[in-house]
Short mmCIF file of C-alpha atoms in Angstrom, two decimals:
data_model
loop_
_atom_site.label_atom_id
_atom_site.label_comp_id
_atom_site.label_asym_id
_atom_site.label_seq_id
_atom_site.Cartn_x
_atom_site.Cartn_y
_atom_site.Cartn_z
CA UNK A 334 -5.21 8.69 13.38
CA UNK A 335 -7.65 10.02 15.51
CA UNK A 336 -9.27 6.94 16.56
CA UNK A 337 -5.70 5.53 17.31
CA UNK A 338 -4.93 7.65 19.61
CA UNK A 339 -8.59 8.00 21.18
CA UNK A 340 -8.26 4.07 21.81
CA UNK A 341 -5.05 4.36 23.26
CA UNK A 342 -6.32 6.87 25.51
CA UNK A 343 -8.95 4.62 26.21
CA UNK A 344 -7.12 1.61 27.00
CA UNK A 345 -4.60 3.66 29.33
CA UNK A 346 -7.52 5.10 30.65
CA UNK A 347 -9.77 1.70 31.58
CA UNK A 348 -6.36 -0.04 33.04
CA UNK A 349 -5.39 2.88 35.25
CA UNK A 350 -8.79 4.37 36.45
CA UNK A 351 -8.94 2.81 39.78
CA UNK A 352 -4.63 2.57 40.58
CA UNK A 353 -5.16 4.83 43.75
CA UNK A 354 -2.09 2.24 44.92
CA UNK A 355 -0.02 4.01 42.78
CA UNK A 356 0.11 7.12 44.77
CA UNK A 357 0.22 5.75 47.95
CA UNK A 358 3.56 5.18 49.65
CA UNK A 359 5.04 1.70 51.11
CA UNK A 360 5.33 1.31 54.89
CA UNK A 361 8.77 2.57 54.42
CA UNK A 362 7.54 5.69 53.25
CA UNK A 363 8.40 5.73 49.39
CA UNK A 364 6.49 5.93 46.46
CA UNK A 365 6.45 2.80 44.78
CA UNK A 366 6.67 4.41 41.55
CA UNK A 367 9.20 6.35 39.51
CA UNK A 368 7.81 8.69 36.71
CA UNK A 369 10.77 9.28 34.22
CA UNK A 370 11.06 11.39 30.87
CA UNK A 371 13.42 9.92 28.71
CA UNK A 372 14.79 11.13 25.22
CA UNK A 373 16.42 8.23 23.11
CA UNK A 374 18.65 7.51 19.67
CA UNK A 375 17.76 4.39 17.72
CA UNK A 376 19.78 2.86 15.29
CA UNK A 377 18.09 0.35 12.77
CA UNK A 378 19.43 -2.54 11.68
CA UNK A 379 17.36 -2.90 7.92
CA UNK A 380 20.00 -6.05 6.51
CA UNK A 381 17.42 -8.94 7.44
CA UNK A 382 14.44 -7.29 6.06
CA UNK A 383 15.52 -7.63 2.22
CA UNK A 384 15.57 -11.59 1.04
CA UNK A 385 19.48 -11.94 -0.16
CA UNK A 386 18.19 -13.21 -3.34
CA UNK A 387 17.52 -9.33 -4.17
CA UNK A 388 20.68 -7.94 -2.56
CA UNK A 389 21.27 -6.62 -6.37
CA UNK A 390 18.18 -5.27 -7.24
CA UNK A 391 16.74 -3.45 -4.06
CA UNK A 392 18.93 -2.28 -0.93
CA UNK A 393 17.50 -0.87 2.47
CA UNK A 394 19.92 1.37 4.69
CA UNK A 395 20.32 1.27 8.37
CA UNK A 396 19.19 4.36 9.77
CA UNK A 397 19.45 6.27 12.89
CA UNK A 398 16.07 7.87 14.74
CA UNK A 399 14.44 9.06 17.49
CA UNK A 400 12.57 8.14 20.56
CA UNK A 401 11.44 11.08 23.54
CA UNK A 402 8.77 9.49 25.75
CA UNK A 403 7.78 8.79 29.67
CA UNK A 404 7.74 5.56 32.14
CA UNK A 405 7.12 4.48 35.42
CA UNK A 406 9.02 2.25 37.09
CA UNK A 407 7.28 0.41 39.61
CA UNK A 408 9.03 -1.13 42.24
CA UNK A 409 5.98 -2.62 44.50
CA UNK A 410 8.40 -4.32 46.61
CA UNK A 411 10.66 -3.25 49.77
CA UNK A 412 13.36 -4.66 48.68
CA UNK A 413 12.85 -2.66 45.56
CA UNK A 414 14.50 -5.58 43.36
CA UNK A 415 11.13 -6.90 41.12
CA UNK A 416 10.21 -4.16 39.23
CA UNK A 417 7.90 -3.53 35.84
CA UNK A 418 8.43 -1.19 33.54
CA UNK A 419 5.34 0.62 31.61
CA UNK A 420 6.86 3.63 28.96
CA UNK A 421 4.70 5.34 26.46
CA UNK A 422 6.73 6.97 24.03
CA UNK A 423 6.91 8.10 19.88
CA UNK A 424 9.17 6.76 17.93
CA UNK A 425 10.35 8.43 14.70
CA UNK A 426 11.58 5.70 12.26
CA UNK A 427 13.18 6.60 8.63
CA UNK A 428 13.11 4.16 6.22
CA UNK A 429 15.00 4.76 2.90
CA UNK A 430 15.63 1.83 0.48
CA UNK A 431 16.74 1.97 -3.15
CA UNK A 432 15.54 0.05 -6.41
CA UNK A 433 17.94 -0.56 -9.39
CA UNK A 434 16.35 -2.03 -12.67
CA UNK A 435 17.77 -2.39 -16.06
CA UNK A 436 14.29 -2.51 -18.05
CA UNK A 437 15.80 -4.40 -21.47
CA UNK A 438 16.19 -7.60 -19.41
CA UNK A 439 12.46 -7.47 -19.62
CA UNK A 440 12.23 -6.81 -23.16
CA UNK A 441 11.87 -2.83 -23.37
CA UNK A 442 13.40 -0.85 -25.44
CA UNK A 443 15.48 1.26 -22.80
CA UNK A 444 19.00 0.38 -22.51
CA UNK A 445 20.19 2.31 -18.93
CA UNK A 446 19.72 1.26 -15.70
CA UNK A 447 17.59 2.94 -13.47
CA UNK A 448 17.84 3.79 -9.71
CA UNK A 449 15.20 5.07 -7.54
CA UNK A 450 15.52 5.90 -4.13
CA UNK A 451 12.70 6.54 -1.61
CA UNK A 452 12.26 7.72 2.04
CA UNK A 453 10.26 7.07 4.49
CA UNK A 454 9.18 8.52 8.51
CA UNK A 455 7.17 6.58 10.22
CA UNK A 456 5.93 8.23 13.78
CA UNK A 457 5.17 5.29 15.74
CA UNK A 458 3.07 5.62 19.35
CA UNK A 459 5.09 3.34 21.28
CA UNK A 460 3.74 1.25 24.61
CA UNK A 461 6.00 -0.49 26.47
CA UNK A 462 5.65 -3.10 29.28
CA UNK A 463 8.44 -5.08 31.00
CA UNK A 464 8.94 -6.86 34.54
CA UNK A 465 12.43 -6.64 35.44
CA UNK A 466 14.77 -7.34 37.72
CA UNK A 467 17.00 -4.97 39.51
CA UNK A 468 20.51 -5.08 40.53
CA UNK A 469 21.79 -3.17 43.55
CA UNK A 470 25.40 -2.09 42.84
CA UNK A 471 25.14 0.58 45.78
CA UNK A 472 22.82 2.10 48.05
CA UNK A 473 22.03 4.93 45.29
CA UNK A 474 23.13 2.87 42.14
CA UNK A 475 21.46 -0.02 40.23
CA UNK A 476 21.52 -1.98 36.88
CA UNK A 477 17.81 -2.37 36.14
CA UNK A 478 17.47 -5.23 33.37
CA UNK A 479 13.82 -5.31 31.69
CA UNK A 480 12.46 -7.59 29.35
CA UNK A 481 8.41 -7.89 27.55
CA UNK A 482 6.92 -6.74 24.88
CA UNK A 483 7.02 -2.81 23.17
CA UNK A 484 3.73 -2.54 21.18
CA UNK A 485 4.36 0.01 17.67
CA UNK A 486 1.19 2.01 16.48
CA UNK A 487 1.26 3.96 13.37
CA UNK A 488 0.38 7.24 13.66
CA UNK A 489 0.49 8.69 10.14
CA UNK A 490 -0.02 6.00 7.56
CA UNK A 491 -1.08 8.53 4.79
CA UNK A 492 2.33 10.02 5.06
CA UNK A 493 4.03 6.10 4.58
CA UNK A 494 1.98 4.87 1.89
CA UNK A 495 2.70 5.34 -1.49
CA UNK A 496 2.08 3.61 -4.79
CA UNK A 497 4.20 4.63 -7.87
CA UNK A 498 4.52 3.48 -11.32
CA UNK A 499 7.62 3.84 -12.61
CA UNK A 500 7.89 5.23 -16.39
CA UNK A 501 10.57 6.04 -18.73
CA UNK A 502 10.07 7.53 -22.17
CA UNK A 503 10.98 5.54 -24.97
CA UNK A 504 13.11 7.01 -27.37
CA UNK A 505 12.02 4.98 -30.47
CA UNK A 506 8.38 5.93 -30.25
CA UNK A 507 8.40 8.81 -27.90
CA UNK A 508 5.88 7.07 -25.79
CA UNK A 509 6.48 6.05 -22.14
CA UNK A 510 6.89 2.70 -20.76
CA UNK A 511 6.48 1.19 -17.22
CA UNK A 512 9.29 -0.91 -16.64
CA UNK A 513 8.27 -1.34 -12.59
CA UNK A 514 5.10 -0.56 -10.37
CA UNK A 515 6.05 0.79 -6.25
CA UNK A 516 4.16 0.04 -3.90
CA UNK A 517 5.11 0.75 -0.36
CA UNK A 518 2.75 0.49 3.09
CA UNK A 519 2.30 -1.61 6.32
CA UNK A 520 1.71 -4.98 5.40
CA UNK A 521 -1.79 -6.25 6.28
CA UNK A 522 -1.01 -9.80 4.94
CA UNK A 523 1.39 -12.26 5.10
CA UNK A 524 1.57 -13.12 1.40
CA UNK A 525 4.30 -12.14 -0.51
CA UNK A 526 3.52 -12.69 -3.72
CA UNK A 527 0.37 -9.96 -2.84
CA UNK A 528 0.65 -7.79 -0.01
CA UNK A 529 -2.12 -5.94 0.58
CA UNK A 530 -1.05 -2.45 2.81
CA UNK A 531 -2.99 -1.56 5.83
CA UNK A 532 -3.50 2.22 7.36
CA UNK A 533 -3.75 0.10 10.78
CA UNK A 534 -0.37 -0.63 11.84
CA UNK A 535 -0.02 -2.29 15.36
CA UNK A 536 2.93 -4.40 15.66
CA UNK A 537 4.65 -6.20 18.60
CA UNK A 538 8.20 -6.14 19.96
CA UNK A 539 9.96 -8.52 21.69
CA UNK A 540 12.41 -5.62 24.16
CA UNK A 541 15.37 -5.93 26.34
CA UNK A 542 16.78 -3.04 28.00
CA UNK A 543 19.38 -2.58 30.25
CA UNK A 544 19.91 0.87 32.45
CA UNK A 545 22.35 1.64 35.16
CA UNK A 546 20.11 4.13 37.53
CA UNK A 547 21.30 6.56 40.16
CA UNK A 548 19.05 7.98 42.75
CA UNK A 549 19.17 11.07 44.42
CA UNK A 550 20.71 12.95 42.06
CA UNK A 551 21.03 17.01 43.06
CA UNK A 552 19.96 18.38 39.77
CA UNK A 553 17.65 20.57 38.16
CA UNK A 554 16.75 22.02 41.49
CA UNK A 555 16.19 19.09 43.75
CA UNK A 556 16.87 15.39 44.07
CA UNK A 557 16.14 13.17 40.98
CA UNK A 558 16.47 10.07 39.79
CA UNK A 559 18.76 9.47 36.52
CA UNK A 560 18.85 6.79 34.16
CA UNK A 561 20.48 5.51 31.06
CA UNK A 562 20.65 2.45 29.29
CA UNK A 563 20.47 0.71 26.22
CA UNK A 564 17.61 -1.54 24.76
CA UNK A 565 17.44 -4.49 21.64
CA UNK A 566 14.15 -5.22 20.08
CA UNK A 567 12.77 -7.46 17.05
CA UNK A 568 9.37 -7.67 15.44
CA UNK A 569 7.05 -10.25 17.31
CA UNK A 570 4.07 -10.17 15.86
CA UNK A 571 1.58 -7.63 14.81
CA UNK A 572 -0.64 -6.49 11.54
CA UNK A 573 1.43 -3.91 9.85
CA UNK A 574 5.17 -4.05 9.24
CA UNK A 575 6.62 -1.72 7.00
CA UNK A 576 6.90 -3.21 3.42
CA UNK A 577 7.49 -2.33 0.14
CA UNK A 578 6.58 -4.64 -2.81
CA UNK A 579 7.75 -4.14 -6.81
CA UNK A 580 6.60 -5.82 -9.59
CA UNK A 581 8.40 -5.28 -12.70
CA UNK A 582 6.78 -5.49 -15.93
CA UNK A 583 7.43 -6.55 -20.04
CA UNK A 584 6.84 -4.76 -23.41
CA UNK A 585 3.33 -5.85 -23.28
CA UNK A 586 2.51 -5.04 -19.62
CA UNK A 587 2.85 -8.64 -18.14
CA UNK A 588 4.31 -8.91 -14.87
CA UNK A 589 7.41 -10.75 -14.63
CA UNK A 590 9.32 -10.70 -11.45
CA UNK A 591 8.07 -9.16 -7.67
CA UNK A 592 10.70 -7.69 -4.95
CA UNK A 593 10.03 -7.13 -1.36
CA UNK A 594 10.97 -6.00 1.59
CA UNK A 595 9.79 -5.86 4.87
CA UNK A 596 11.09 -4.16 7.76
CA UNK A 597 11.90 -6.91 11.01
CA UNK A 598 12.27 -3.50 13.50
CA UNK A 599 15.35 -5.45 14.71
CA UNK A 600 16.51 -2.17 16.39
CA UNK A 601 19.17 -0.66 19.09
CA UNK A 602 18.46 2.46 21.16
CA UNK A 603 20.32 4.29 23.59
CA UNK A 604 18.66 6.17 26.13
CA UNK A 605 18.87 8.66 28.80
CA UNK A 606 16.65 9.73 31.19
CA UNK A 607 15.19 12.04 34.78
CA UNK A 608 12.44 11.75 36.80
CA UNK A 609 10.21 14.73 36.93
CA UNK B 1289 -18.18 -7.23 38.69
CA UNK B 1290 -17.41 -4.92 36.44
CA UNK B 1291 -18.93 -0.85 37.16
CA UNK B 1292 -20.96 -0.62 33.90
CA UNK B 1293 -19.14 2.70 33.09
CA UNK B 1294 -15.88 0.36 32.52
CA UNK B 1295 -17.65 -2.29 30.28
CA UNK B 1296 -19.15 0.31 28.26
CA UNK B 1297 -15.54 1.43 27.77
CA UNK B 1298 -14.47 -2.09 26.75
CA UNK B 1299 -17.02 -2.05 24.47
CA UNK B 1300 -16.66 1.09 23.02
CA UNK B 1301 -13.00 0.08 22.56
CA UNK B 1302 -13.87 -3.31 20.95
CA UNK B 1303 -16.04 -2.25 18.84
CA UNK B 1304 -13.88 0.83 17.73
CA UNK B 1305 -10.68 -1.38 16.91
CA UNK B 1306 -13.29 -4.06 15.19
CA UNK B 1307 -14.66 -1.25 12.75
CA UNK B 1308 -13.53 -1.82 9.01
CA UNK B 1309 -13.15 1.32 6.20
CA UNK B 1310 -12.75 0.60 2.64
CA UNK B 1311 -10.27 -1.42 0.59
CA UNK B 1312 -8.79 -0.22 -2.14
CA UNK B 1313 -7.03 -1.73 -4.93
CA UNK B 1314 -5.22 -0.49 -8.27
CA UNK B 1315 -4.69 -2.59 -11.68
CA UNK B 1316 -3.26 -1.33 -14.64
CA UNK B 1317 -4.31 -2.61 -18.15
CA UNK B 1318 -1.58 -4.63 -19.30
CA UNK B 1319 -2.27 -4.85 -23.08
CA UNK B 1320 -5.24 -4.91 -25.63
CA UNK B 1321 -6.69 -7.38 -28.21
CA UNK B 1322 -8.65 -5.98 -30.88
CA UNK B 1323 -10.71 -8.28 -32.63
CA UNK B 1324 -13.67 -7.72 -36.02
CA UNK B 1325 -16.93 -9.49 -34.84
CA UNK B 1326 -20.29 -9.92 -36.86
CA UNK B 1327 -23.58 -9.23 -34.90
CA UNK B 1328 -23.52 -12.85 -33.45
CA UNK B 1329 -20.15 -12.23 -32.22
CA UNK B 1330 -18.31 -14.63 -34.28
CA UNK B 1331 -14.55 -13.44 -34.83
CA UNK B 1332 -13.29 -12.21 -38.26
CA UNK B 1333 -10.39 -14.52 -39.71
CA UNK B 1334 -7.41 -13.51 -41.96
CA UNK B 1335 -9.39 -11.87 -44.91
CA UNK B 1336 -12.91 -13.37 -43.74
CA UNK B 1337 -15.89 -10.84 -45.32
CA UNK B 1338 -17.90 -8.85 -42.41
CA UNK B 1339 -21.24 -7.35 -43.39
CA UNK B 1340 -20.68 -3.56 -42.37
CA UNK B 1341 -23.90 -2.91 -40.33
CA UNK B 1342 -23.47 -6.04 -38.38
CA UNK B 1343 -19.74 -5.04 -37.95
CA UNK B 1344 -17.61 -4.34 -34.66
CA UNK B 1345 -14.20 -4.21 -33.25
CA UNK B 1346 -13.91 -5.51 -29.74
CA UNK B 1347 -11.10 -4.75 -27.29
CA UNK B 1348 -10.35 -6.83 -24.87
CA UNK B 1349 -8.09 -5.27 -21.61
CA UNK B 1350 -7.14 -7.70 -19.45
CA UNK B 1351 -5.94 -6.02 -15.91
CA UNK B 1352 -3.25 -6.33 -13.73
CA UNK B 1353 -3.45 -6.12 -10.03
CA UNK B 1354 -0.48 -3.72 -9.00
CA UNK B 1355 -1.55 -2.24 -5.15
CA UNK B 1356 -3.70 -3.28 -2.54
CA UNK B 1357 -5.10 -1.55 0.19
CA UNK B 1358 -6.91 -1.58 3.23
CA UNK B 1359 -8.02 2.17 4.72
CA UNK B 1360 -8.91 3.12 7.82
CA UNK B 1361 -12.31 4.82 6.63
CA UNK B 1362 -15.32 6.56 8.31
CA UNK B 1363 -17.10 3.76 8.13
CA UNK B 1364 -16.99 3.15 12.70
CA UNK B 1365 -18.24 0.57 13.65
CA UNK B 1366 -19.12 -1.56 10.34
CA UNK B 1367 -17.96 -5.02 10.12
CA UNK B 1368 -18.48 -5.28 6.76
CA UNK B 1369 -15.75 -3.45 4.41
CA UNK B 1370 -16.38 -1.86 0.94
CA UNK B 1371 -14.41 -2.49 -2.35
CA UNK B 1372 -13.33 0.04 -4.31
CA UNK B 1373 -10.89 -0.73 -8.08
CA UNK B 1374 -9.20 1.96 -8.91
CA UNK B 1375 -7.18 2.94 -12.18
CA UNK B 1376 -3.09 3.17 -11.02
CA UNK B 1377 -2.71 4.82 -14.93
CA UNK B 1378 -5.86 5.94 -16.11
CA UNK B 1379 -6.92 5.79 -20.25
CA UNK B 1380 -6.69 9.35 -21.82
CA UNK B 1381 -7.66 8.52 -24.91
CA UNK B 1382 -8.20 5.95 -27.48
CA UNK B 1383 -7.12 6.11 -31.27
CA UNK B 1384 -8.78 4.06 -34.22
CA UNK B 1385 -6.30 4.29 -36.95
CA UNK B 1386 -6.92 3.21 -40.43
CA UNK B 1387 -4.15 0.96 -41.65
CA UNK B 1388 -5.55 0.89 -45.53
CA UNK B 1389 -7.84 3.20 -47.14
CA UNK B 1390 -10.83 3.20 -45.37
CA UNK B 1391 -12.92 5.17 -48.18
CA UNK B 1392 -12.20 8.20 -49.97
CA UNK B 1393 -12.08 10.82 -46.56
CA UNK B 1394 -10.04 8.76 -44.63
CA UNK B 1395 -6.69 7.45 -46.31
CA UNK B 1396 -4.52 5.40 -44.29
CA UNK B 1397 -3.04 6.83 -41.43
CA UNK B 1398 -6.13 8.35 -40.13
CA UNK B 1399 -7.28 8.74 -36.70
CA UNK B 1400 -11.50 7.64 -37.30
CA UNK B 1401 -12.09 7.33 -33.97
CA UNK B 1402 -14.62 10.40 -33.87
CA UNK B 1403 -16.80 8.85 -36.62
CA UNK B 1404 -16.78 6.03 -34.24
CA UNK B 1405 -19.78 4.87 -31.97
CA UNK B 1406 -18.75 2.62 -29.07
CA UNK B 1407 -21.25 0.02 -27.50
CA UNK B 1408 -22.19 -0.06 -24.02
CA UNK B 1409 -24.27 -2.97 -24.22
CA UNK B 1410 -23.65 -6.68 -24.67
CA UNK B 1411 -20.18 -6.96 -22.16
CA UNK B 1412 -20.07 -9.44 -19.87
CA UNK B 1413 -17.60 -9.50 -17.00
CA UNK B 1414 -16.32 -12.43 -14.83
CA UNK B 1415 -13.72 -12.94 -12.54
CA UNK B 1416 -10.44 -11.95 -14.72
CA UNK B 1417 -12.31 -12.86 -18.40
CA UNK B 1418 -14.48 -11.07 -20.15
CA UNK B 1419 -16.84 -12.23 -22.99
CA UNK B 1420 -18.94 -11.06 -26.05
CA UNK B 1421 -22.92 -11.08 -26.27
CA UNK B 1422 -24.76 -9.20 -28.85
CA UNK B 1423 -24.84 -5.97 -29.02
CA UNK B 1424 -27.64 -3.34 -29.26
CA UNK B 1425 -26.59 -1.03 -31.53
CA UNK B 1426 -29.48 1.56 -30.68
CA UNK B 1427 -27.63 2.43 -27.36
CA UNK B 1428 -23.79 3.82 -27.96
CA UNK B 1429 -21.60 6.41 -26.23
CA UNK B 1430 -18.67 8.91 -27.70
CA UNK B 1431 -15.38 8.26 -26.84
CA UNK B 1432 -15.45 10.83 -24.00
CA UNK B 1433 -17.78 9.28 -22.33
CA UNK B 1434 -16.49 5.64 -22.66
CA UNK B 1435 -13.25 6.96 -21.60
CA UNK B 1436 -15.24 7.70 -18.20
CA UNK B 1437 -16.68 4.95 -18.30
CA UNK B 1438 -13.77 2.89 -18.09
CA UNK B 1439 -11.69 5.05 -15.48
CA UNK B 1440 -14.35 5.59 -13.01
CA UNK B 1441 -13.38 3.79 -9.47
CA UNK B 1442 -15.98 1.06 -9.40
CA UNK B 1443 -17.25 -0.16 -6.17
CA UNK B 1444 -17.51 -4.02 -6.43
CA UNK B 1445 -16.05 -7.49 -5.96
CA UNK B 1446 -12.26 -8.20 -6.40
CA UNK B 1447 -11.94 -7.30 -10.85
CA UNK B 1448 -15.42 -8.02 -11.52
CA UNK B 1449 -17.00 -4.36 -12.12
CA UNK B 1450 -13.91 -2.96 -13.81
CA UNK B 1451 -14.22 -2.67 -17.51
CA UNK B 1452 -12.43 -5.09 -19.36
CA UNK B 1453 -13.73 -4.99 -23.01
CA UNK B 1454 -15.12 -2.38 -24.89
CA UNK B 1455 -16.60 -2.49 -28.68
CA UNK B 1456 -17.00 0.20 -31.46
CA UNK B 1457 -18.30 0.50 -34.74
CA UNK B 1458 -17.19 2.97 -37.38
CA UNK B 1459 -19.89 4.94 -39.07
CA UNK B 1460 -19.13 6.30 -42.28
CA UNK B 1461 -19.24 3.90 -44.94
CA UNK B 1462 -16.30 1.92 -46.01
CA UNK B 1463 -15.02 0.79 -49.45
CA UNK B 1464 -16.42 -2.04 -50.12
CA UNK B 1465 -14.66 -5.18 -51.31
CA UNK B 1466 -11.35 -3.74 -50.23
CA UNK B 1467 -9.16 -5.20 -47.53
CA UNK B 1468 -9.30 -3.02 -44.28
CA UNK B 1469 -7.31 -3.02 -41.16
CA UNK B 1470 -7.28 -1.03 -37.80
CA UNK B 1471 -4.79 -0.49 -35.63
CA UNK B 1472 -6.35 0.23 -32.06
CA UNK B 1473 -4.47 2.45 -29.03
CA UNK B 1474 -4.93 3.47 -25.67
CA UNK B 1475 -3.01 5.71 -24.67
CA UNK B 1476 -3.04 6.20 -20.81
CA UNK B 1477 -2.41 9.45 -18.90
CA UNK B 1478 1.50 8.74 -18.26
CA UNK B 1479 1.63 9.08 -22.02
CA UNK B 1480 2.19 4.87 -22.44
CA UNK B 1481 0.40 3.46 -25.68
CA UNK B 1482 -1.51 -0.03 -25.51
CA UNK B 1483 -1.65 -1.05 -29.78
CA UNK B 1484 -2.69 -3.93 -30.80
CA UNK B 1485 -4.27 -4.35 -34.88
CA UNK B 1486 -7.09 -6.13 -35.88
CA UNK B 1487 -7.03 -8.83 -38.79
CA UNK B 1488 -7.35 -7.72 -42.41
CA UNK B 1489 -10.56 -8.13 -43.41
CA UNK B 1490 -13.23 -7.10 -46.37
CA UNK B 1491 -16.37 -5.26 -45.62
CA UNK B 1492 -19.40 -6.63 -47.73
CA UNK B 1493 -22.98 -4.69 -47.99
#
């Protein structure tokens, strides 16, 4: 965690040690940045991450989370329509998804079926940068439409991981059995048959947002700049998706079938937000 | 050109997301075969004669990979990675239960497997098989500590340092000329019991 967030300082650091430009203002006399703080809700869309061969057996629910995070908005031009979008944010995502079994259809002696249900919050460190284009609806109002790529780091992958056997006592011998083995992570590999988890989770989104901005806003004690919008975005690529992957087993220990998920981030979020 | 204090960043950086920790994965055993060998390691048959000091009972425990995974360790700037196996349901104990009469202390039913002596030498482990050689007799563990033996996280290839046979032989001396059968158990520290028996067999002098 700690390196994480030491080489994100890093990398923040080495791009922006020498941006004096940023604090200089344009011949007309404005900044040509914007520093906002913006709180968002997210709702998750988890339908495409389970195969529909398994709808029965293992179910993932939407779920609603949280994003609170800053961004500049740089608009380098006079016209002020071009602009790019950098945001560094956390994201909180829950992830709960449910296993049913019957373990007699693999030969054990327990006749119920069995439902375990496990939940998940991931705390992403989120990086965000998108060129845009901006609309001007009036002199103080514009639709600013963004589009690149959102980059997801884990920040607590000790807190996600988990690997569980599953066992359930056997009335006809009074020892247990292990009808199904959990295993839950961010996917390092592709595989699915084996997915090996990873504690180093950096993943890509492809983002769209859309905000209607007002400037010049009297609030909070002087003029500000207000925001709010509402962004889409879908795994891209990356090392570390969120994944879960159950084998279930026989009488004699012998794995018979394998389940997975794994999360696509396909992902809504609302958003509001001031300039400081 | 870069100012060196910014490539010594970029290298610092590089070299800090390049660094590997350990990988760590978890098998379970997923059943037993007990087996009655002579001291060249051929395989009792259905009422074959075994010469008692030459006699042991081999288990084989064949694993199952359940959980994979790769750690972000201490290990900075390595780009090598370690392998560690570890036990997802670790083996609490192990039972030898006579299924005859063994001799005249131990009726059928009996747990023996404190007069029992269990080989360290003479296992052989390759990728997913293991296989007999002969045993040395002169070096032998308890069960305590061969229960150790075969939990502890080994540090090693993908399966290839994780035990995956074991051997005992019973000490007190049998009946002779009598048939005798074992019935072998692990039972694992979720309370789940790996049996398997062994053929019957006749012990000879």
């Amino acid at each position: 965690m700690s390196k994480i967030l030491l080489a994100a300082i890093l990398l923040c650091n080495t791009f922006t040690a020498n941006a004096q430009w940023l604090t200089k203002p344009k011949k007309n006399g404005k900044l040509p940045v914007r520093y906002f703080i913006n709180i968002g809700g997210i709702y998750n869309y988890n339908k495409p991450d389970v195969p529909a061969a398994y709808s029965n057996v293992l179910t993932m629910r939407d779920n609603g989370s949280w994003y609170v995070g800053g961004n500049m908005l740089l608009t380098p031009s006079r016209s002020q329509r071009f602009l790019m979008d950098a945001a560094l944010g956390i994201k909180l995502i829950r992830q709960q998804y449910s296993f049913v079994h019957n373990p007699a259809t693999n030969g054990h002696r327990v006749n119920e079926q069995l439902t375990y249900t496990y939940d998940d919050q991931c705390v992403y460190l989120n990086i965000r940068i998108a060129p845009g284009y901006s609309f001007r609806l009036s002199a103080n109002t514009r639709i600013d439409l963004t589009t690149g790529l959102s980059v997801d780091v884990l920040t607590n992958p000790d807190d996600v991981y988990r690997e569980k056997g599953l066992f359930v006592k056997d009335g006809s011998t009074g020892y247990n059995i292990m009808p199904a083995y959990i295993s839950t992570g961010n996917t390092f590999t592709g595989n699915n048959t084996e997915i090996q988890h990873s504690d180093v989770a950096i993943n890509a989104l492809a983002d769209l947002q859309v905000a209607y901005r007002v400037n010049k806003v009297g609030m909070l004690w002087r003029k500000r700049d207000c925001r709010v919008g509402i962004g889409f975005s879908r795994f891209f690529n990356g090392n570390g998706v969120y994944s879960t992957s159950i084998t279930t087993f026989d009488a004699q220990r012998k794995a018979k079938d394998r389940y997975w998920l794994r999360d696509k981030y396909v992902s809504m979020m609302v958003f509001a937000g001031i300039t400081l | 050109m870069q100012k060196p204090s910014t490539l010594l960043r970029s290298i610092f950086l590089v070299c800090l997301l390049l660094s590997c920790g350990k990988s760590e994965y978890s098998y379970i055993y997923r059943e037993i075969i007990a087996d009655v060998y002579d001291k060249q390691g051929t395989r009792a048959v259905d009422s074959s004669p075994i010469k008692y000091p030459e006699h042991s009972i081999g288990i084989s425990m064949p694993i199952s990979t359940v959980a994979s995974r790769m750690q972000w360790g201490n290990t900075a700037y390595a780009l090598s990675k370690e392998v560690f196996a570890s036990p997802a349901d670790r083996v609490a104990d192990i039972r030898v239960i006579t299924l005859n009469d063994y001799n005249a202390n131990y009726k059928a039913g009996s747990n023996i497997v404190d007069e029992c002596s269990f080989l360290q030498e003479g296992m052989q482990y390759t990728e997913g098989y293991s296989y007999r050689g002969p045993y040395d007799f002169s070096k032998v563990w308890d069960k305590s500590s061969m229960i150790y033996h075969i939990n502890q996280n080994p540090m090693a290839g993908r399966n290839s340092s994780v035990v995956q046979a074991i051997a005992l032989h019973i000490k007190p001396l049998p009946d002779y000329n009598k048939p005798q059968r074992f019935a072998i158990a692990l039972i694992t520290e979720n309370n789940v019991a790996l049996i398997d028996t062994t053929v019957s067999f006749i012990f000879k002098p």
